[in-house]
Amino acid sequence: MFGDLFEEDFSFISNNHCGKGKKSKPRESEPPAPRDSTNLSGIKNQGGTCYLNSLLQTLLFTPEFREALFSLGPEELGTLDDSRKPDAKVRIIPLQLQRLFAQLLLLDQQAASTTDLTESFGWSSHEEMRQHDVQELNRILFSALETSLVGTSGHDLINRLYHGIVVNQIVCKECKNVSERQEDFLDLTVAVKGVAGLEEALWNMYVEEEYFENDNLYRCGACDKLVEASKSAKLRKLPPFLTISLLRFNFDFEKCERYKETSCYTFPIQINLRPFCEQTEMDDSEYMYELFSVIIHKGGCYGGHYHVYIRDVDQLGNWQLQEEEDGLIEDKALRDTENSKETENPLAVLKGILSEEEAKQIPVDQLGQKLLEKKGVSWNKKYRKQYGALRKYLQNHPQIFQLSPDGNKVGLKETHKLLFKLDSGGRDLQSPPQKNDVQWNCEKTPPRPRATSAGCHWFDLNDSKVQPIKEKDLEKQFQGKESAYMLFYRKAQLKRPPEARGNPRYQIPEHLLNEMNAANTELQKKRAECDSASNGIDLHLHLSSCYKFHNGALHPSLSWKESVVDLTIDRRRTLGDLRQAVFQMLESWEGDMVLSMAKPLPAGLHLYQVLDGDELTLDGIGLADGADVFVWNGKEVGGTKVLTGPDHEPVVLNVLRLAEHNEGGKGQHFSEAQHVFSCSTSLGQLHSALAPAGGIILKNGSGAEGEAKNWEVFREEDMKETVRSVGLRDGCSVLILDSHDQSFVNVASGNLTAFTYDISWLQVKNFCGVEEEEKLVKITATIETVMSDIKMKAIRELQLEEELANESCLRPVSGNGKLLSPVPEDYTVKEAELKMGSLLGLCRGKAPASTQLFLYFMVGSDQNCSPEMEIVVEETASVRECLNLMLEKSGLSGDNWHLRRLDWCYEAGEALSQENATLKELNVCRGDTLVVTEGKLPEKGFLKIPIWWLRPSSHKKHGENAQDQVNGVTWKMDALQVSAAAAPPEPTHPGLDLCYAGRIEIAGEASLEDLKMQSVVPWHLCHGHWL
């Protein structure tokens, strides 16, 4: 059940260290969370180990077991440091259990790990752990611990605390002979089914007698015959700690399945066992037991979760419910009076409470409890409405209250603590200085007083989570899917010494105390480092001496790296602290120092507000991690006045101008340049700077970039608007059109009539004349330009006769110079799938209409023997009609031909067998290549199969039969496969015993016998053999 899930462990007793960097920090490098307000530690669930955690917590809160284990010193158990020495006698299990208990008691972490303990038991294997439930685990733990303690003073630890004896007696009714059998036990198993509660189950087991009578008689050893007798059981010896397992899981023999008994089963907080004991003459105190632990199972018989309710016998935890009920409800009249008066300032009250504490810091939750005890009303009811949450109020007064790095503990700053005490009575009441700064669990004195000190309270320990509960919550575990599974009682006469109350250090060996103190010191150090890392911010300081101002923004004189100084500082420090740190870094600085927020923009560095208020925290003024701060005199940089603030932000605009068709790069028909303007620049100023007389400016709107409908003209009435008000931002494009370019603009709507970004060109080459007359021109076009328009423009640019328009077409030219299929003239550039800058050939011949197909074809698949020819056919033409046109153009006749597609290997591939189907139906596309192949295709349902004959071999190997000979040539058949389109092979193959006999046509449904009979045709082949 544990599997391989015990690998993760975080212990600051080991040599693990938290990384100092705050960025990209691995999760496991973070220190574990400190204990919560209960002051108790949970145990990590290592993967299905909830039952182990529940049992270990029960043993921990059994003080007599815990102290007996701690009493075994290194002289008996050895040390963990010696565990790897070959000759050392080290008892790993008790040592790891001691160490785990010390961590649970003293280490300031929310949850401890059981990895080392389970490995000491050898429980890292899935097979060893999968069948354990909590009752089995209890016995296995005790057995392993007993074995490990053999030969030490703790050899009888388990028996001394948990061992009891049950005696079973049978009394003969005739001779009164008593036959008895004694049984040892470490735990009792009691029935649940059909029983109302624990007392009834014990009564049935140890009070009720079973009788042997009628057909069920007992053979008496003294009488030597079958007699009537009575059988009973009694508790002969009671252990100090009684463990009771409830038989919740049963088997239904009718349904043949396990089930969990969820009926109501009560158990008392205190129980008198006198009625169940053999000896009853002792005082009542010898028989009284008190419940202190309940292990609870939630779920069904095939799986679930364990947690435990534990009574804090030594009062180690801080028991405080979220809603205090007993004695804390205020009188209504008092509340009305409080509401009618102005709420008093809580500052003096909190200072008074903290000044009376000996410890430097106490938990914030405990401070709230002490406020409740002192004022008779909680913080939430008296102060929250006006001052907010208590923790927030403390954080807002950092000059008075000092919070721990994690914010869970608080104390008075030393100056305020001394002043308050002197003001209160003139007496110095400060506690003596501590030897170190370790928190509660590292001090030699007992920990702080708990919020509630009267009586023992109950806690719910659920793996890592610990929370207080009320005693009456135990009643919720009487029945249901979440119900009690194991009960732990202790003798009522077992009293705890006063020095153990509230003292987790009690009876812990000195070496473990030192280890835990060192671990807590390391924990605090790591938390402080991580707190500093999480609160530290990196600031980029830009020094004015390394910058110059031009083109509307600040630019470094040197490289960016040489102009910036990085500074890491705690965000809780003040602006004055930052200023002092900068002064110390820049020892040569003279004159006033002004710190301004800066921001790198596309145009350069721009300055915003001046940082002011040296008493404010960096977090309070909005300085975030990675912020840029400019250090200057607040007036000028390099002798140039610098305008700051959002109203003077520089904006980089892309300024576009239409170019001539033979200018610009491929696929781009405009020139582009970047200009910087202040966002407060008016459009009139922008027009004067960019547009010539009579020119206009257009901006690109919010739609798809480059679409004409998103280009808008700035009108005369817009000239008073600013760059920012009209929505121009960094990277926005403006188009400058001269007077002769304005044919692109629809003046009425103010929009472009073309997709401006797609205004580009296509290359057209003349293939209508002789080769030396070939000439190339560029034609301006958009993706919506119709191909017929491009052809007419090309004819004019090439100075050809316009009559050629009816006898020519445009054909794309591939990269290797091949003329591709003509483009239909009613297609647009987009529909023709042409890229801007593509090369087209102006060729003689009509372009196919959109309903026609331009196809390539060849006769046979050998391109060297048959040239590639071209043809235009209707897409609705049938395969037979297309074949006839191709035969006519190639000068062939007859009906012994068929069409095939050209495959990717440039060989004849799939046959177009459906001769009556149209080319469109068979997905024949413009530009496809077809192969005219000799041979008639078989009728539908027939196959053409090549036949090869195996000649008898004259050099047959010794011992080789005919089948072996056939098997020996099968590998050769791959080289002899003949496709339907291929020419007949040579009749014989040199070096092979095979001869080609031709093809036969046979129905696809014919049998192999039919194929054999049709193949056996007597004719003569080589060497005069008969086949």
Tab-separated table of N, CA, C and O in Angstrom, residues 612-645:
chain	number	residue	atom	x	y	z
A	612	ASP	N	8.351	59.851	-4.206
A	612	ASP	CA	8.403	60.798	-3.094
A	612	ASP	C	7.796	60.149	-1.859
A	612	ASP	O	6.923	59.275	-1.952
A	613	GLY	N	8.234	60.616	-0.683
A	613	GLY	CA	7.735	60.079	0.583
A	613	GLY	C	8.688	59.048	1.138
A	613	GLY	O	8.428	57.843	1.067
A	614	ASP	N	9.808	59.508	1.725
A	614	ASP	CA	10.851	58.596	2.183
A	614	ASP	C	10.383	57.659	3.281
A	614	ASP	O	11.014	56.627	3.535
A	615	GLU	N	9.286	57.985	3.975
A	615	GLU	CA	8.803	57.112	5.064
A	615	GLU	C	7.926	55.978	4.546
A	615	GLU	O	7.606	55.042	5.282
A	616	LEU	N	7.550	56.010	3.282
A	616	LEU	CA	6.670	54.989	2.705
A	616	LEU	C	7.479	53.765	2.296
A	616	LEU	O	8.652	53.868	1.924
A	617	THR	N	6.817	52.595	2.377
A	617	THR	CA	7.492	51.370	1.944
A	617	THR	C	7.519	51.306	0.423
A	617	THR	O	6.690	51.916	-0.256
A	618	LEU	N	8.476	50.529	-0.080
A	618	LEU	CA	8.583	50.368	-1.524
A	618	LEU	C	7.345	49.679	-2.090
A	618	LEU	O	6.894	49.994	-3.196
A	619	ASP	N	6.807	48.742	-1.321
A	619	ASP	CA	5.584	48.075	-1.755
A	619	ASP	C	4.419	49.058	-1.776
A	619	ASP	O	3.559	49.004	-2.665
A	620	GLY	N	4.419	49.970	-0.803
A	620	GLY	CA	3.331	50.937	-0.713
A	620	GLY	C	3.324	51.946	-1.848
A	620	GLY	O	2.255	52.424	-2.242
A	621	ILE	N	4.491	52.258	-2.385
A	621	ILE	CA	4.533	53.233	-3.484
A	621	ILE	C	4.450	52.550	-4.843
A	621	ILE	O	4.544	53.216	-5.876
A	622	GLY	N	4.290	51.219	-4.839
A	622	GLY	CA	4.054	50.519	-6.097
A	622	GLY	C	5.283	50.050	-6.829
A	622	GLY	O	5.198	49.747	-8.016
A	623	LEU	N	6.430	49.949	-6.140
A	623	LEU	CA	7.632	49.444	-6.800
A	623	LEU	C	7.553	47.917	-6.847
A	623	LEU	O	7.551	47.257	-5.815
A	624	ALA	N	7.497	47.364	-8.040
A	624	ALA	CA	7.376	45.920	-8.205
A	624	ALA	C	8.710	45.333	-8.642
A	624	ALA	O	9.656	46.049	-8.997
A	625	ASP	N	8.778	44.020	-8.590
A	625	ASP	CA	9.987	43.325	-9.010
A	625	ASP	C	10.269	43.634	-10.479
A	625	ASP	O	9.387	43.558	-11.330
A	626	GLY	N	11.514	43.979	-10.788
A	626	GLY	CA	11.903	44.292	-12.156
A	626	GLY	C	11.632	45.722	-12.575
A	626	GLY	O	11.768	46.042	-13.766
A	627	ALA	N	11.236	46.585	-11.617
A	627	ALA	CA	10.915	47.974	-11.968
A	627	ALA	C	12.182	48.717	-12.401
A	627	ALA	O	13.295	48.422	-11.952
A	628	ASP	N	11.993	49.696	-13.283
A	628	ASP	CA	13.091	50.541	-13.755
A	628	ASP	C	13.018	51.894	-13.053
A	628	ASP	O	11.952	52.530	-13.018
A	629	VAL	N	14.135	52.313	-12.462
A	629	VAL	CA	14.213	53.585	-11.737
A	629	VAL	C	15.323	54.425	-12.354
A	629	VAL	O	16.454	53.941	-12.537
A	630	PHE	N	14.983	55.676	-12.694
A	630	PHE	CA	15.961	56.580	-13.301
A	630	PHE	C	16.504	57.511	-12.222
A	630	PHE	O	15.741	58.142	-11.481
A	631	VAL	N	17.831	57.576	-12.122
A	631	VAL	CA	18.503	58.404	-11.115
A	631	VAL	C	19.045	59.644	-11.819
A	631	VAL	O	19.936	59.554	-12.677
A	632	TRP	N	18.531	60.835	-11.451
A	632	TRP	CA	18.925	62.072	-12.110
A	632	TRP	C	18.680	63.256	-11.181
A	632	TRP	O	18.321	63.088	-10.016
A	633	ASN	N	18.850	64.461	-11.731
A	633	ASN	CA	18.668	65.660	-10.914
A	633	ASN	C	17.250	66.207	-11.004
A	633	ASN	O	16.925	67.232	-10.405
A	634	GLY	N	16.410	65.584	-11.770
A	634	GLY	CA	15.009	65.983	-11.868
A	634	GLY	C	14.726	67.064	-12.894
A	634	GLY	O	13.562	67.464	-13.045
A	635	LYS	N	15.729	67.523	-13.634
A	635	LYS	CA	15.514	68.633	-14.580
A	635	LYS	C	15.951	68.271	-15.996
A	635	LYS	O	15.186	68.406	-16.941
A	636	GLU	N	17.221	67.906	-16.153
A	636	GLU	CA	17.739	67.707	-17.499
A	636	GLU	C	18.716	66.533	-17.515
A	636	GLU	O	19.200	66.093	-16.468
A	637	VAL	N	18.936	66.031	-18.736
A	637	VAL	CA	19.890	64.947	-18.952
A	637	VAL	C	20.814	65.379	-20.080
A	637	VAL	O	20.350	65.649	-21.203
A	638	GLY	N	22.085	65.501	-19.757
A	638	GLY	CA	23.065	65.918	-20.770
A	638	GLY	C	22.790	67.302	-21.312
A	638	GLY	O	23.050	67.569	-22.495
A	639	GLY	N	22.216	68.171	-20.471
A	639	GLY	CA	21.933	69.530	-20.888
A	639	GLY	C	20.616	69.686	-21.630
A	639	GLY	O	20.259	70.793	-22.028
A	640	THR	N	19.854	68.616	-21.821
A	640	THR	CA	18.568	68.679	-22.534
A	640	THR	C	17.431	68.464	-21.547
A	640	THR	O	17.466	67.518	-20.752
A	641	LYS	N	16.456	69.375	-21.592
A	641	LYS	CA	15.301	69.236	-20.715
A	641	LYS	C	14.484	68.016	-21.132
A	641	LYS	O	14.245	67.783	-22.317
A	642	VAL	N	14.057	67.265	-20.137
A	642	VAL	CA	13.314	66.024	-20.404
A	642	VAL	C	11.890	66.191	-19.916
A	642	VAL	O	11.652	66.527	-18.755
A	643	LEU	N	10.933	65.974	-20.820
A	643	LEU	CA	9.524	66.008	-20.460
A	643	LEU	C	9.116	64.619	-19.962
A	643	LEU	O	9.415	63.603	-20.593
A	644	THR	N	8.429	64.599	-18.817
A	644	THR	CA	8.073	63.323	-18.189
A	644	THR	C	6.564	63.168	-18.114
A	644	THR	O	5.802	64.097	-18.381
A	645	GLY	N	6.146	61.992	-17.739
A	645	GLY	CA	4.729	61.734	-17.515
A	645	GLY	C	4.062	61.078	-18.705
A	645	GLY	O	4.591	61.077	-19.832
